[in-house]
């Protein structure tokens, strides 16, 4: 059987270019369409990206000479699946249009994350939520990633929730500039500075982990029952969101037991040996000053969640620090892993 034909919507953005990089020579997927806005459509990818390609490797040959189209099913015929890295101003409608046209949508945007029958899929955490796809009325189905800030946090909370139950979580984020897309935050605002506000971020961070960690009951996702309080900050780091987490658990445990749970944590992607699955899902660093974006960002090719500084918390039970790559594990890499999972589990209809 040939490869699955896929499109990348928002191919010119920060997330889009990660897709282009990570999908080069993919074992299951072949990129046959690149979509972006009217201003990019009609041009060759290499011409539009001349000054916008910000990934360290070269623009892959397969994409360089492809013509960018507008993001409509008519202009991207023959795709079985689209990865969406679209601006949230347009993602909702465009993704619905693709699903109606029978195309599976794997999205990074916030627009469909609150839909009751759309899972916020985190492949190692909640693959059983794929069951709710049956409730979606469209021929193609929509699956979303979580917000990039909570991707790693949710992964670390999953084994704690299963083993001890969670009462509450307190989070302070230090989020990279690339999280705001390109060109993103003006240099005069961020250099030598910290901006203690990211529009709409705290609302997402305080809601999405519970849905992601929820259970399916009666064909619906029932969110996990705990509260999160979040402070989200933009810091002058290029890639990699660092998050300080304090957690109150329902049962008593120890630092050593938690470290063991994290070290052993894995999910379906590892069982199925999916191409993008990290061997180590959570990597605990014993050094007193880790994780750090500059040192740990590319752990597991950017797919491993690096954790450190687990210690007792006088207000909550435990506190620790999480780092994950926002455009890889928090966006394109996680979306590709989700697509690999739905493909291997037979949820993807290939024409
Ligand atoms: P970005 O760099 O601003 O890229 C946005 C993309 O959307 C570009 O390809 C742009 O095309 C396209 N676009 C804008 N308006 C359009 C329209 N009217 N029709 C079709 N395409 C249009 O943003 P980003 O950081 O990659 O983020 C993309 C999405 O992923 C957002 O929803 C964001 O919230 C989410 N996300 C981002 C990150 C991250 O770390 N950056 C992580 C997780 C999730 P043109 O170049 O032609 O304008």
GROMACS .gro file of C-alpha atoms and ligand atoms in nm:
model
  399
    1UNK     CA    1   0.000   0.000   0.000
    2UNK     CA    2   0.122   0.353  -0.080
    3UNK     CA    3   0.163   0.630   0.170
    4UNK     CA    4  -0.130   0.832   0.304
    5UNK     CA    5  -0.166   1.159   0.112
    6UNK     CA    6  -0.162   1.455   0.350
    7UNK     CA    7  -0.180   1.833   0.332
    8UNK     CA    8  -0.033   2.094   0.566
    9UNK     CA    9  -0.260   2.394   0.625
   10UNK     CA   10  -0.079   2.701   0.755
   11UNK     CA   11   0.239   2.557   0.603
   12UNK     CA   12   0.419   2.893   0.613
   13UNK     CA   13   0.383   2.954   0.989
   14UNK     CA   14   0.599   2.853   1.287
   15UNK     CA   15   0.409   2.530   1.337
   16UNK     CA   16   0.366   2.475   0.962
   17UNK     CA   17   0.738   2.476   0.894
   18UNK     CA   18   0.793   2.221   1.172
   19UNK     CA   19   0.541   1.999   0.993
   20UNK     CA   20   0.733   2.041   0.669
   21UNK     CA   21   1.059   1.949   0.843
   22UNK     CA   22   0.922   1.653   1.044
   23UNK     CA   23   0.724   1.503   0.755
   24UNK     CA   24   1.028   1.469   0.528
   25UNK     CA   25   1.062   1.098   0.436
   26UNK     CA   26   0.784   1.000   0.677
   27UNK     CA   27   0.714   0.628   0.687
   28UNK     CA   28   0.332   0.659   0.656
   29UNK     CA   29   0.262   1.007   0.513
   30UNK     CA   30   0.337   1.189   0.189
   31UNK     CA   31   0.278   1.565   0.174
   32UNK     CA   32   0.090   1.649  -0.146
   33UNK     CA   33  -0.056   1.991  -0.059
   34UNK     CA   34   0.061   2.304   0.118
   35UNK     CA   35  -0.203   2.560   0.214
   36UNK     CA   36  -0.175   2.915   0.347
   37UNK     CA   37  -0.348   3.253   0.311
   38UNK     CA   38  -0.432   3.436  -0.011
   39UNK     CA   39  -0.111   3.635   0.017
   40UNK     CA   40   0.105   3.319  -0.007
   41UNK     CA   41  -0.117   3.112  -0.239
   42UNK     CA   42   0.004   3.074  -0.598
   43UNK     CA   43   0.372   3.105  -0.501
   44UNK     CA   44   0.638   2.837  -0.464
   45UNK     CA   45   0.703   2.738  -0.103
   46UNK     CA   46   1.075   2.820  -0.130
   47UNK     CA   47   1.000   3.174  -0.253
   48UNK     CA   48   0.753   3.255   0.025
   49UNK     CA   49   0.984   3.104   0.288
   50UNK     CA   50   1.302   3.278   0.168
   51UNK     CA   51   1.316   3.497   0.479
   52UNK     CA   52   1.062   3.308   0.690
   53UNK     CA   53   1.217   2.962   0.722
   54UNK     CA   54   1.339   2.959   1.084
   55UNK     CA   55   1.417   2.590   1.132
   56UNK     CA   56   1.786   2.495   1.144
   57UNK     CA   57   1.775   2.231   0.865
   58UNK     CA   58   1.724   2.335   0.497
   59UNK     CA   59   1.377   2.352   0.342
   60UNK     CA   60   1.329   1.988   0.235
   61UNK     CA   61   1.350   1.933  -0.141
   62UNK     CA   62   1.003   1.776  -0.153
   63UNK     CA   63   0.845   2.103  -0.035
   64UNK     CA   64   1.071   2.367  -0.188
   65UNK     CA   65   0.914   2.360  -0.536
   66UNK     CA   66   0.555   2.289  -0.433
   67UNK     CA   67   0.305   2.559  -0.512
   68UNK     CA   68   0.112   2.691  -0.211
   69UNK     CA   69  -0.266   2.684  -0.247
   70UNK     CA   70  -0.551   2.839  -0.056
   71UNK     CA   71  -0.694   2.624   0.226
   72UNK     CA   72  -1.003   2.473   0.067
   73UNK     CA   73  -1.077   2.106  -0.008
   74UNK     CA   74  -1.129   2.200  -0.374
   75UNK     CA   75  -0.779   2.344  -0.405
   76UNK     CA   76  -0.615   2.053  -0.223
   77UNK     CA   77  -0.780   1.751  -0.387
   78UNK     CA   78  -0.671   1.396  -0.311
   79UNK     CA   79  -0.572   1.443   0.054
   80UNK     CA   80  -0.689   1.187   0.312
   81UNK     CA   81  -0.572   1.392   0.609
   82UNK     CA   82  -0.471   1.752   0.677
   83UNK     CA   83  -0.246   1.879   0.951
   84UNK     CA   84  -0.362   2.224   1.056
   85UNK     CA   85  -0.124   2.491   1.179
   86UNK     CA   86  -0.371   2.763   1.088
   87UNK     CA   87  -0.415   3.092   1.265
   88UNK     CA   88  -0.707   3.054   1.505
   89UNK     CA   89  -0.891   3.342   1.332
   90UNK     CA   90  -0.960   3.106   1.041
   91UNK     CA   91  -0.888   2.752   1.168
   92UNK     CA   92  -1.236   2.674   1.302
   93UNK     CA   93  -1.425   2.722   0.975
   94UNK     CA   94  -1.156   2.582   0.748
   95UNK     CA   95  -1.117   2.266   0.957
   96UNK     CA   96  -1.495   2.208   0.960
   97UNK     CA   97  -1.502   2.244   0.582
   98UNK     CA   98  -1.235   1.975   0.544
   99UNK     CA   99  -1.413   1.740   0.786
  100UNK     CA  100  -1.737   1.789   0.588
  101UNK     CA  101  -1.546   1.700   0.271
  102UNK     CA  102  -1.448   1.366   0.430
  103UNK     CA  103  -1.089   1.459   0.523
  104UNK     CA  104  -0.946   1.382   0.866
  105UNK     CA  105  -0.818   1.697   1.041
  106UNK     CA  106  -0.539   1.692   1.298
  107UNK     CA  107  -0.536   2.042   1.442
  108UNK     CA  108  -0.309   2.255   1.656
  109UNK     CA  109  -0.556   2.539   1.692
  110UNK     CA  110  -0.780   2.608   1.987
  111UNK     CA  111  -1.106   2.639   1.789
  112UNK     CA  112  -1.245   2.285   1.820
  113UNK     CA  113  -1.083   2.192   2.153
  114UNK     CA  114  -1.398   2.271   2.348
  115UNK     CA  115  -1.632   2.074   2.118
  116UNK     CA  116  -1.782   1.787   2.321
  117UNK     CA  117  -1.714   1.523   2.055
  118UNK     CA  118  -1.361   1.640   1.968
  119UNK     CA  119  -1.081   1.483   2.170
  120UNK     CA  120  -0.778   1.681   2.283
  121UNK     CA  121  -0.558   1.387   2.196
  122UNK     CA  122  -0.226   1.335   2.370
  123UNK     CA  123  -0.120   0.999   2.229
  124UNK     CA  124   0.038   0.850   2.544
  125UNK     CA  125  -0.228   0.992   2.775
  126UNK     CA  126  -0.577   0.938   2.636
  127UNK     CA  127  -0.595   0.725   2.323
  128UNK     CA  128  -0.923   0.574   2.456
  129UNK     CA  129  -1.085   0.915   2.385
  130UNK     CA  130  -1.069   0.830   2.013
  131UNK     CA  131  -1.398   0.646   2.075
  132UNK     CA  132  -1.583   0.980   2.075
  133UNK     CA  133  -1.500   1.033   1.707
  134UNK     CA  134  -1.804   0.819   1.628
  135UNK     CA  135  -2.024   1.098   1.766
  136UNK     CA  136  -1.893   1.351   1.512
  137UNK     CA  137  -2.151   1.401   1.237
  138UNK     CA  138  -1.904   1.483   0.959
  139UNK     CA  139  -1.753   1.219   0.727
  140UNK     CA  140  -1.403   1.332   0.812
  141UNK     CA  141  -1.317   1.363   1.182
  142UNK     CA  142  -1.146   1.639   1.378
  143UNK     CA  143  -0.881   1.570   1.641
  144UNK     CA  144  -0.696   1.846   1.826
  145UNK     CA  145  -0.369   1.875   2.014
  146UNK     CA  146  -0.365   2.039   2.352
  147UNK     CA  147  -0.227   2.385   2.404
  148UNK     CA  148   0.155   2.371   2.388
  149UNK     CA  149   0.200   2.497   2.745
  150UNK     CA  150   0.013   2.212   2.906
  151UNK     CA  151   0.131   1.932   2.677
  152UNK     CA  152   0.421   1.828   2.901
  153UNK     CA  153   0.235   1.915   3.220
  154UNK     CA  154  -0.056   1.686   3.131
  155UNK     CA  155   0.185   1.403   3.051
  156UNK     CA  156   0.340   1.433   3.399
  157UNK     CA  157  -0.003   1.455   3.567
  158UNK     CA  158  -0.143   1.141   3.400
  159UNK     CA  159   0.049   0.882   3.609
  160UNK     CA  160  -0.014   1.091   3.925
  161UNK     CA  161  -0.388   1.103   3.855
  162UNK     CA  162  -0.407   0.729   3.792
  163UNK     CA  163  -0.206   0.634   4.101
  164UNK     CA  164  -0.311   0.892   4.360
  165UNK     CA  165  -0.590   1.117   4.229
  166UNK     CA  166  -0.542   1.494   4.195
  167UNK     CA  167  -0.702   1.763   4.418
  168UNK     CA  168  -0.558   2.077   4.258
  169UNK     CA  169  -0.273   2.212   4.047
  170UNK     CA  170  -0.092   2.548   4.047
  171UNK     CA  171   0.113   2.645   3.742
  172UNK     CA  172   0.354   2.925   3.650
  173UNK     CA  173   0.470   2.917   3.288
  174UNK     CA  174   0.774   3.071   3.119
  175UNK     CA  175   0.680   3.053   2.752
  176UNK     CA  176   0.906   3.088   2.449
  177UNK     CA  177   0.862   3.359   2.186
  178UNK     CA  178   0.801   3.108   1.904
  179UNK     CA  179   0.478   3.019   2.080
  180UNK     CA  180   0.337   3.345   1.946
  181UNK     CA  181   0.398   3.248   1.582
  182UNK     CA  182   0.605   3.451   1.337
  183UNK     CA  183   0.701   3.737   1.360
  184UNK     CA  184   0.522   3.716   1.694
  185UNK     CA  185   0.620   3.935   1.991
  186UNK     CA  186   0.809   4.254   1.890
  187UNK     CA  187   1.177   4.242   1.996
  188UNK     CA  188   1.138   4.575   2.181
  189UNK     CA  189   0.873   4.414   2.402
  190UNK     CA  190   1.057   4.093   2.487
  191UNK     CA  191   1.434   4.149   2.484
  192UNK     CA  192   1.563   4.176   2.843
  193UNK     CA  193   1.207   4.149   2.965
  194UNK     CA  194   0.926   3.928   3.094
  195UNK     CA  195   0.568   3.991   2.980
  196UNK     CA  196   0.323   3.864   3.244
  197UNK     CA  197   0.027   3.824   3.010
  198UNK     CA  198  -0.049   3.605   2.708
  199UNK     CA  199  -0.395   3.669   2.568
  200UNK     CA  200  -0.638   3.381   2.630
  201UNK     CA  201  -0.362   3.146   2.752
  202UNK     CA  202  -0.453   3.108   3.119
  203UNK     CA  203  -0.813   3.016   3.031
  204UNK     CA  204  -0.688   2.735   2.803
  205UNK     CA  205  -0.430   2.616   3.055
  206UNK     CA  206  -0.690   2.606   3.334
  207UNK     CA  207  -0.938   2.396   3.129
  208UNK     CA  208  -0.763   2.169   2.875
  209UNK     CA  209  -0.572   1.927   3.103
  210UNK     CA  210  -0.896   1.817   3.271
  211UNK     CA  211  -1.056   1.737   2.934
  212UNK     CA  212  -0.740   1.565   2.815
  213UNK     CA  213  -0.726   1.357   3.136
  214UNK     CA  214  -1.101   1.285   3.129
  215UNK     CA  215  -1.278   0.953   3.083
  216UNK     CA  216  -1.523   0.855   2.809
  217UNK     CA  217  -1.868   0.779   2.944
  218UNK     CA  218  -2.187   0.743   2.738
  219UNK     CA  219  -1.999   0.846   2.424
  220UNK     CA  220  -1.886   1.176   2.582
  221UNK     CA  221  -1.567   1.298   2.743
  222UNK     CA  222  -1.617   1.364   3.114
  223UNK     CA  223  -1.333   1.594   3.228
  224UNK     CA  224  -1.120   1.497   3.529
  225UNK     CA  225  -1.245   1.671   3.839
  226UNK     CA  226  -0.976   1.905   3.972
  227UNK     CA  227  -0.899   2.277   3.951
  228UNK     CA  228  -0.596   2.448   3.802
  229UNK     CA  229  -0.473   2.799   3.871
  230UNK     CA  230  -0.226   2.935   3.613
  231UNK     CA  231   0.005   3.234   3.565
  232UNK     CA  232   0.132   3.250   3.206
  233UNK     CA  233   0.439   3.457   3.116
  234UNK     CA  234   0.625   3.526   2.792
  235UNK     CA  235   1.005   3.515   2.838
  236UNK     CA  236   1.297   3.586   2.601
  237UNK     CA  237   1.359   3.221   2.507
  238UNK     CA  238   1.325   3.121   2.141
  239UNK     CA  239   1.183   2.766   2.172
  240UNK     CA  240   1.069   2.561   2.472
  241UNK     CA  241   0.805   2.625   2.735
  242UNK     CA  242   0.918   2.578   3.095
  243UNK     CA  243   0.645   2.533   3.355
  244UNK     CA  244   0.669   2.525   3.737
  245UNK     CA  245   0.397   2.294   3.870
  246UNK     CA  246   0.267   2.243   4.226
  247UNK     CA  247   0.021   1.960   4.279
  248UNK     CA  248  -0.203   1.846   4.563
  249UNK     CA  249  -0.282   1.473   4.549
  250UNK     CA  250  -0.568   1.274   4.701
  251UNK     CA  251  -0.339   1.006   4.849
  252UNK     CA  252  -0.002   1.032   5.022
  253UNK     CA  253   0.313   0.929   4.837
  254UNK     CA  254   0.686   1.001   4.817
  255UNK     CA  255   0.926   1.173   4.580
  256UNK     CA  256   1.090   0.837   4.501
  257UNK     CA  257   0.760   0.670   4.411
  258UNK     CA  258   0.665   0.955   4.177
  259UNK     CA  259   1.004   0.944   4.003
  260UNK     CA  260   0.956   0.569   3.948
  261UNK     CA  261   0.607   0.623   3.801
  262UNK     CA  262   0.741   0.886   3.562
  263UNK     CA  263   1.040   0.672   3.458
  264UNK     CA  264   0.808   0.382   3.373
  265UNK     CA  265   0.535   0.586   3.205
  266UNK     CA  266   0.458   0.498   2.844
  267UNK     CA  267   0.150   0.451   2.625
  268UNK     CA  268   0.015   0.314   2.300
  269UNK     CA  269   0.268   0.498   2.079
  270UNK     CA  270   0.550   0.307   2.247
  271UNK     CA  271   0.360  -0.026   2.231
  272UNK     CA  272   0.286   0.027   1.862
  273UNK     CA  273   0.641   0.155   1.799
  274UNK     CA  274   0.507   0.459   1.614
  275UNK     CA  275   0.776   0.644   1.417
  276UNK     CA  276   0.749   0.969   1.619
  277UNK     CA  277   0.710   0.807   1.961
  278UNK     CA  278   0.989   0.899   2.204
  279UNK     CA  279   1.151   0.597   2.369
  280UNK     CA  280   1.144   0.781   2.703
  281UNK     CA  281   0.817   0.974   2.744
  282UNK     CA  282   0.921   1.151   3.067
  283UNK     CA  283   1.291   1.201   3.140
  284UNK     CA  284   1.366   1.299   3.500
  285UNK     CA  285   1.692   1.495   3.546
  286UNK     CA  286   1.855   1.466   3.887
  287UNK     CA  287   2.076   1.778   3.850
  288UNK     CA  288   1.954   2.058   4.078
  289UNK     CA  289   1.927   2.314   3.794
  290UNK     CA  290   1.747   2.118   3.519
  291UNK     CA  291   1.551   2.119   3.296
  292UNK     CA  292   1.670   2.418   3.094
  293UNK     CA  293   1.547   2.508   2.743
  294UNK     CA  294   1.896   2.559   2.603
  295UNK     CA  295   2.021   2.222   2.728
  296UNK     CA  296   1.719   1.992   2.724
  297UNK     CA  297   1.494   2.116   2.444
  298UNK     CA  298   1.582   1.847   2.191
  299UNK     CA  299   1.563   1.557   2.435
  300UNK     CA  300   1.409   1.262   2.242
  301UNK     CA  301   1.416   1.469   1.918
  302UNK     CA  302   1.200   1.729   2.092
  303UNK     CA  303   0.932   1.469   2.184
  304UNK     CA  304   1.044   1.380   2.538
  305UNK     CA  305   0.907   1.577   2.833
  306UNK     CA  306   1.200   1.669   3.058
  307UNK     CA  307   1.126   1.709   3.429
  308UNK     CA  308   1.332   1.802   3.732
  309UNK     CA  309   1.337   1.953   4.081
  310UNK     CA  310   1.065   1.729   4.227
  311UNK     CA  311   1.040   1.817   4.596
  312UNK     CA  312   0.782   1.856   4.874
  313UNK     CA  313   0.569   2.170   4.859
  314UNK     CA  314   0.459   2.335   5.188
  315UNK     CA  315   0.125   2.451   5.041
  316UNK     CA  316   0.053   2.168   4.798
  317UNK     CA  317   0.211   1.820   4.824
  318UNK     CA  318   0.483   1.830   4.558
  319UNK     CA  319   0.639   2.078   4.316
  320UNK     CA  320   0.850   2.025   4.005
  321UNK     CA  321   0.959   2.181   3.675
  322UNK     CA  322   0.853   2.063   3.326
  323UNK     CA  323   1.006   2.152   2.990
  324UNK     CA  324   0.864   2.065   2.650
  325UNK     CA  325   0.937   2.181   2.298
  326UNK     CA  326   0.644   2.402   2.199
  327UNK     CA  327   0.655   2.357   1.822
  328UNK     CA  328   0.752   1.986   1.833
  329UNK     CA  329   0.596   1.807   2.134
  330UNK     CA  330   0.357   2.099   2.183
  331UNK     CA  331   0.245   2.118   1.818
  332UNK     CA  332   0.369   1.957   1.495
  333UNK     CA  333   0.547   1.655   1.650
  334UNK     CA  334   0.250   1.569   1.872
  335UNK     CA  335   0.008   1.613   1.580
  336UNK     CA  336   0.213   1.375   1.365
  337UNK     CA  337   0.222   1.125   1.653
  338UNK     CA  338  -0.158   1.155   1.682
  339UNK     CA  339  -0.194   1.093   1.308
  340UNK     CA  340   0.033   0.789   1.330
  341UNK     CA  341  -0.184   0.657   1.612
  342UNK     CA  342  -0.515   0.702   1.428
  343UNK     CA  343  -0.364   0.548   1.116
  344UNK     CA  344  -0.231   0.241   1.300
  345UNK     CA  345  -0.556   0.199   1.493
  346UNK     CA  346  -0.764   0.205   1.174
  347UNK     CA  347  -0.950   0.534   1.229
  348UNK     CA  348  -0.821   0.690   0.906
  349UNK     CA  349  -1.024   0.631   0.590
  350UNK     CA  350  -0.783   0.627   0.298
  351UNK     CA  351  -0.932   0.685  -0.048
  352LIG     P1  352   0.182   3.166   1.253
  352LIG     O1  353   0.330   3.152   1.250
  352LIG     O2  354   0.124   3.301   1.266
  352LIG     O3  355   0.122   3.094   1.120
  352LIG     C1  356  -0.014   3.105   1.086
  352LIG     C2  357  -0.043   3.032   0.956
  352LIG     O4  358  -0.182   3.051   0.924
  352LIG     C3  359   0.037   3.084   0.835
  352LIG     O5  360   0.072   2.976   0.751
  352LIG     C4  361  -0.063   3.174   0.763
  352LIG     O6  362  -0.040   3.185   0.623
  352LIG     C5  363  -0.191   3.098   0.787
  352LIG     N1  364  -0.308   3.186   0.770
  352LIG     C6  365  -0.332   3.304   0.831
  352LIG     N2  366  -0.451   3.357   0.786
  352LIG     C7  367  -0.500   3.268   0.696
  352LIG     C8  368  -0.615   3.265   0.614
  352LIG     N3  369  -0.706   3.365   0.615
  352LIG     N4  370  -0.635   3.157   0.533
  352LIG     C9  371  -0.545   3.056   0.529
  352LIG     N5  372  -0.431   3.055   0.603
  352LIG    C10  373  -0.410   3.159   0.686
  352LIG     O7  374   0.120   3.081   1.373
  352LIG     P2  375   0.178   2.949   1.446
  352LIG     O8  376   0.255   2.987   1.565
  352LIG     O9  377   0.237   2.861   1.346
  352LIG    O10  378   0.043   2.886   1.503
  352LIG    C11  379  -0.050   2.819   1.420
  352LIG    C12  380  -0.160   2.761   1.507
  352LIG    O11  381  -0.103   2.664   1.597
  352LIG    C13  382  -0.230   2.866   1.594
  352LIG    O12  383  -0.364   2.835   1.604
  352LIG    C14  384  -0.158   2.851   1.729
  352LIG    O13  385  -0.237   2.891   1.837
  352LIG    C15  386  -0.130   2.701   1.733
  352LIG     N6  387  -0.013   2.660   1.812
  352LIG    C16  388   0.105   2.727   1.802
  352LIG    C17  389   0.215   2.682   1.875
  352LIG    C18  390   0.348   2.750   1.870
  352LIG    O14  391   0.434   2.714   1.951
  352LIG     N7  392   0.371   2.844   1.781
  352LIG    C19  393   0.204   2.569   1.955
  352LIG    C20  394   0.081   2.502   1.962
  352LIG    C21  395  -0.026   2.548   1.889
  352LIG     P3  396   0.035   3.314   0.559
  352LIG    O15  397   0.180   3.297   0.588
  352LIG    O16  398   0.002   3.302   0.414
  352LIG    O17  399  -0.024   3.435   0.624
   0.00000   0.00000   0.00000
